Amino acid sequence: MTIPGLFITLEGGEGAGKSTQSCLLAEKLQQNNFKTCQTREPGGCPQAELVRDLLVNGEPDRWSSKAEALLNYAARDAHLHATIIPARAAGKVVICDRFMDSTRAYQGAAGNVKSDFIDMLETRIVGKNLPDLTFIFDLDPQTGLDRTRSRLAGTEDRFERKPLKFHESLREGFLQIASDNPQRCVIIDAEKSVEEISETIWRETLKRLVV
Ligand code: TMP
């Protein structure tokens, strides 16, 4: 029996290889006749893509962490209603590159926004539309930043330009989320090869798709 509308998120710091794995997972699902919806945050619908531009470009201190949390949640509200909820209702497997855990790690753990504020946004905006499965890509922050700095070349790099300490707190934040949510989260060692990671992701996804 297949479960309709599985919601999978990929999370982690910079340069961990989430986008590549998101594409590989979508391909494998399609080859196995699953309907997919591949999306991302911030973004994933026209309104949220406008907010993305505000968040990922410009000077690192352009927004306070609290403002970033609010902007991400404004984008998330639009994205959920325009894209995620309809795709799940249509029985698609939704693969989302970043979601609510990024706010908890970037703005909460690394940005020092209080967890009760993030809890409130999560409850009010995400509500019961929680991911079924989350892959947390874990990587030494400096390795990840070295990977993205050669790729990004000055575009969408506002968070990459925050200090290394920020990225170290971020990593701890994601590991804490994984340990707080062991049923939902699978930690991925992002130092492994693209093929090995893709196999792990496929194996874990199949466990949730076939019962
Ligand atoms: P990307 O580089 O993975 O496409 O993501 C864009 C940036 O936005 C990334 O540096 C992480 C950041 N971000 C947050 O700070 N909070 C959030 O809630 C989300 C979804 C992303």
Short mmCIF file of C-alpha atoms and ligand atoms in Angstrom, two decimals:
data_model
loop_
_atom_site.label_atom_id
_atom_site.label_comp_id
_atom_site.label_asym_id
_atom_site.label_seq_id
_atom_site.Cartn_x
_atom_site.Cartn_y
_atom_site.Cartn_z
CA MET A 1 0.00 0.00 0.00
CA THR A 2 1.30 3.48 -0.76
CA ILE A 3 0.77 6.50 1.45
CA PRO A 4 -0.44 9.52 -0.55
CA GLY A 5 1.03 12.92 0.01
CA LEU A 6 4.30 12.14 1.80
CA PHE A 7 6.09 15.36 2.82
CA ILE A 8 9.92 15.15 2.83
CA THR A 9 12.25 17.99 3.81
CA LEU A 10 16.02 18.34 3.36
CA GLU A 11 17.81 20.49 5.92
CA GLY A 12 21.31 21.50 6.95
CA GLY A 13 23.97 24.19 6.73
CA GLU A 14 25.55 25.68 3.63
CA GLY A 15 27.12 23.57 0.87
CA ALA A 16 25.90 20.23 2.20
CA GLY A 17 24.53 18.95 -1.12
CA LYS A 18 20.79 19.14 -0.38
CA SER A 19 19.78 20.48 -3.79
CA THR A 20 21.60 17.70 -5.68
CA GLN A 21 19.96 15.07 -3.48
CA SER A 22 16.57 16.67 -3.83
CA CYS A 23 16.83 16.26 -7.65
CA LEU A 24 18.11 12.67 -7.37
CA LEU A 25 15.27 11.70 -5.03
CA ALA A 26 12.66 13.27 -7.34
CA GLU A 27 14.12 11.32 -10.30
CA LYS A 28 14.04 8.00 -8.44
CA LEU A 29 10.47 8.57 -7.27
CA GLN A 30 9.33 9.42 -10.79
CA GLN A 31 11.06 6.31 -12.17
CA ASN A 32 9.00 4.35 -9.64
CA ASN A 33 5.76 6.01 -10.80
CA PHE A 34 5.28 8.36 -7.87
CA LYS A 35 4.01 11.85 -8.61
CA THR A 36 6.36 14.44 -7.12
CA CYS A 37 6.45 18.11 -6.25
CA GLN A 38 9.98 19.45 -5.88
CA THR A 39 10.11 22.79 -4.12
CA ARG A 40 12.26 24.97 -1.86
CA GLU A 41 12.28 27.57 0.89
CA PRO A 42 12.42 30.45 1.13
CA GLY A 43 10.43 30.38 -2.11
CA GLY A 44 8.39 27.74 -3.88
CA CYS A 45 5.61 30.05 -5.16
CA PRO A 46 5.74 33.52 -6.78
CA GLN A 47 4.97 35.52 -3.59
CA ALA A 48 7.49 33.58 -1.51
CA GLU A 49 10.18 33.94 -4.20
CA LEU A 50 9.81 37.74 -3.82
CA VAL A 51 10.47 37.39 -0.08
CA ARG A 52 13.43 35.09 -0.82
CA ASP A 53 15.14 37.87 -2.70
CA LEU A 54 14.88 40.11 0.40
CA LEU A 55 16.36 37.40 2.62
CA VAL A 56 19.23 35.96 0.62
CA ASN A 57 20.65 39.11 -0.98
CA GLY A 58 22.21 42.23 0.54
CA GLU A 59 24.32 42.84 3.61
CA PRO A 60 24.38 40.18 6.37
CA ASP A 61 23.07 42.69 8.96
CA ARG A 62 20.25 43.91 6.72
CA TRP A 63 17.64 42.24 8.96
CA SER A 64 17.52 41.24 12.61
CA SER A 65 17.12 37.51 13.21
CA LYS A 66 13.59 38.17 14.46
CA ALA A 67 12.73 39.99 11.21
CA GLU A 68 14.22 37.06 9.27
CA ALA A 69 12.01 34.63 11.18
CA LEU A 70 8.93 36.73 10.34
CA LEU A 71 9.90 37.07 6.67
CA ASN A 72 10.55 33.33 6.39
CA TYR A 73 7.18 32.62 7.98
CA ALA A 74 5.40 35.09 5.65
CA ALA A 75 6.96 33.21 2.72
CA ARG A 76 6.17 29.83 4.33
CA ASP A 77 2.50 30.70 4.79
CA ALA A 78 2.19 31.56 1.08
CA HIS A 79 4.19 28.48 0.05
CA LEU A 80 2.14 26.09 2.18
CA HIS A 81 -1.16 27.30 0.76
CA ALA A 82 -0.07 27.74 -2.86
CA THR A 83 2.12 24.67 -3.26
CA ILE A 84 2.59 22.19 -0.41
CA ILE A 85 -0.97 21.61 0.82
CA PRO A 86 -2.44 21.22 -2.72
CA ALA A 87 0.38 18.85 -3.77
CA ARG A 88 -0.12 16.64 -0.70
CA ALA A 89 -3.86 16.62 -1.28
CA ALA A 90 -3.21 15.47 -4.87
CA GLY A 91 -1.22 12.50 -3.52
CA LYS A 92 2.19 13.79 -4.58
CA VAL A 93 5.43 13.23 -2.71
CA VAL A 94 6.56 16.73 -1.77
CA ILE A 95 10.34 17.20 -1.62
CA CYS A 96 11.18 20.53 -0.04
CA ASP A 97 14.73 21.93 0.09
CA ARG A 98 14.61 23.57 3.56
CA PHE A 99 11.50 24.19 5.67
CA MET A 100 10.64 25.04 9.28
CA ASP A 101 13.79 23.49 10.81
CA SER A 102 15.90 26.07 8.96
CA THR A 103 14.13 28.85 10.88
CA ARG A 104 14.73 27.05 14.18
CA ALA A 105 18.43 26.56 13.35
CA TYR A 106 19.34 29.80 11.47
CA GLN A 107 17.18 32.30 13.35
CA GLY A 108 16.81 30.35 16.61
CA ALA A 109 20.01 28.48 17.44
CA ALA A 110 22.39 30.71 15.46
CA GLY A 111 20.41 33.97 15.49
CA ASN A 112 19.28 33.80 19.16
CA VAL A 113 15.56 34.26 18.51
CA LYS A 114 13.80 32.78 21.54
CA SER A 115 12.34 29.32 21.01
CA ASP A 116 8.88 30.31 22.33
CA PHE A 117 8.61 32.88 19.51
CA ILE A 118 9.55 30.24 16.91
CA ASP A 119 7.22 27.69 18.57
CA MET A 120 4.36 30.18 18.21
CA LEU A 121 5.06 30.79 14.50
CA GLU A 122 5.45 27.05 13.87
CA THR A 123 2.18 26.23 15.62
CA ARG A 124 0.20 29.04 13.98
CA ILE A 125 1.56 28.75 10.43
CA VAL A 126 2.69 25.14 9.96
CA GLY A 127 0.16 23.63 12.36
CA LYS A 128 -0.52 20.04 11.41
CA ASN A 129 1.28 20.34 8.05
CA LEU A 130 4.47 18.91 9.50
CA PRO A 131 7.00 17.01 7.39
CA ASP A 132 6.74 13.20 7.58
CA LEU A 133 10.47 12.73 7.02
CA THR A 134 13.40 15.14 7.35
CA PHE A 135 16.98 14.55 6.24
CA ILE A 136 19.44 16.64 8.26
CA PHE A 137 22.67 17.03 6.25
CA ASP A 138 25.57 17.30 8.69
CA LEU A 139 28.89 18.78 7.56
CA ASP A 140 31.84 20.68 9.02
CA PRO A 141 30.77 24.32 8.45
CA GLN A 142 34.10 25.45 6.97
CA THR A 143 34.00 22.62 4.41
CA GLY A 144 30.45 23.62 3.42
CA LEU A 145 31.32 27.31 3.15
CA ASP A 146 34.35 26.52 0.97
CA ARG A 147 32.07 24.53 -1.35
CA THR A 148 29.49 27.33 -1.70
CA ARG A 149 31.89 30.26 -1.93
CA SER A 150 33.29 28.95 -5.20
CA ARG A 151 29.75 28.29 -6.52
CA LEU A 152 27.81 31.38 -5.44
CA ALA A 153 30.21 34.13 -6.54
CA GLY A 154 28.39 37.00 -4.82
CA THR A 155 24.74 36.01 -5.43
CA GLU A 156 22.30 34.79 -2.79
CA ASP A 157 25.16 34.65 -0.31
CA ARG A 158 23.86 36.82 2.53
CA PHE A 159 23.88 33.95 5.06
CA GLU A 160 27.17 32.48 3.79
CA ARG A 161 28.81 35.81 4.66
CA LYS A 162 27.84 35.54 8.34
CA PRO A 163 30.78 34.62 10.64
CA LEU A 164 32.01 31.03 11.09
CA LYS A 165 30.70 31.05 14.68
CA PHE A 166 27.17 31.56 13.29
CA HIS A 167 27.59 28.50 11.08
CA GLU A 168 28.95 26.44 13.98
CA SER A 169 25.90 27.28 16.13
CA LEU A 170 23.72 26.42 13.17
CA ARG A 171 25.23 22.95 12.94
CA GLU A 172 24.57 22.37 16.67
CA GLY A 173 21.03 23.65 16.17
CA PHE A 174 20.29 21.14 13.42
CA LEU A 175 21.77 18.26 15.46
CA GLN A 176 19.58 19.29 18.40
CA ILE A 177 16.49 19.26 16.16
CA ALA A 178 17.42 15.74 15.00
CA SER A 179 17.84 14.53 18.57
CA ASP A 180 14.53 16.15 19.64
CA ASN A 181 12.64 14.54 16.73
CA PRO A 182 14.10 11.04 16.25
CA GLN A 183 10.97 9.64 14.53
CA ARG A 184 10.97 12.31 11.84
CA CYS A 185 14.67 13.10 11.34
CA VAL A 186 17.50 11.11 9.74
CA ILE A 187 21.03 12.55 9.99
CA ILE A 188 23.02 12.37 6.75
CA ASP A 189 26.82 12.43 6.84
CA ALA A 190 27.34 14.98 4.05
CA GLU A 191 31.04 14.04 3.69
CA LYS A 192 29.93 10.78 2.02
CA SER A 193 29.75 10.42 -1.77
CA VAL A 194 26.73 11.64 -3.75
CA GLU A 195 25.88 7.98 -4.57
CA GLU A 196 26.09 6.76 -0.97
CA ILE A 197 23.92 9.63 0.29
CA SER A 198 21.40 9.08 -2.47
CA GLU A 199 21.12 5.38 -1.55
CA THR A 200 20.57 6.17 2.14
CA ILE A 201 17.89 8.73 1.27
CA TRP A 202 16.15 6.30 -1.06
CA ARG A 203 16.20 3.50 1.53
CA GLU A 204 14.73 5.75 4.24
CA THR A 205 12.11 7.15 1.86
CA LEU A 206 11.00 3.66 0.80
CA LYS A 207 10.47 2.71 4.46
CA ARG A 208 7.85 5.47 4.68
CA LEU A 209 6.31 4.87 1.24
CA VAL A 210 5.78 1.13 1.40
CA VAL A 211 4.03 -0.34 4.42
P1 TMP B 1 19.53 27.92 0.17
O1 TMP B 1 20.87 28.54 0.05
O2 TMP B 1 19.56 26.57 0.78
O3 TMP B 1 18.71 28.00 -1.05
O4 TMP B 1 18.70 28.78 1.29
C1 TMP B 1 18.66 30.13 1.34
C2 TMP B 1 19.20 30.68 2.63
O5 TMP B 1 18.12 31.01 3.51
C3 TMP B 1 20.12 29.76 3.41
O6 TMP B 1 21.31 30.46 3.68
C4 TMP B 1 19.38 29.49 4.68
C5 TMP B 1 18.41 30.64 4.83
N1 TMP B 1 17.15 30.30 5.54
C6 TMP B 1 16.95 30.82 6.81
O7 TMP B 1 17.80 31.51 7.35
N2 TMP B 1 15.77 30.53 7.45
C7 TMP B 1 14.79 29.76 6.89
O8 TMP B 1 13.74 29.52 7.51
C8 TMP B 1 15.03 29.23 5.56
C9 TMP B 1 14.00 28.38 4.91
C10 TMP B 1 16.23 29.53 4.94
#
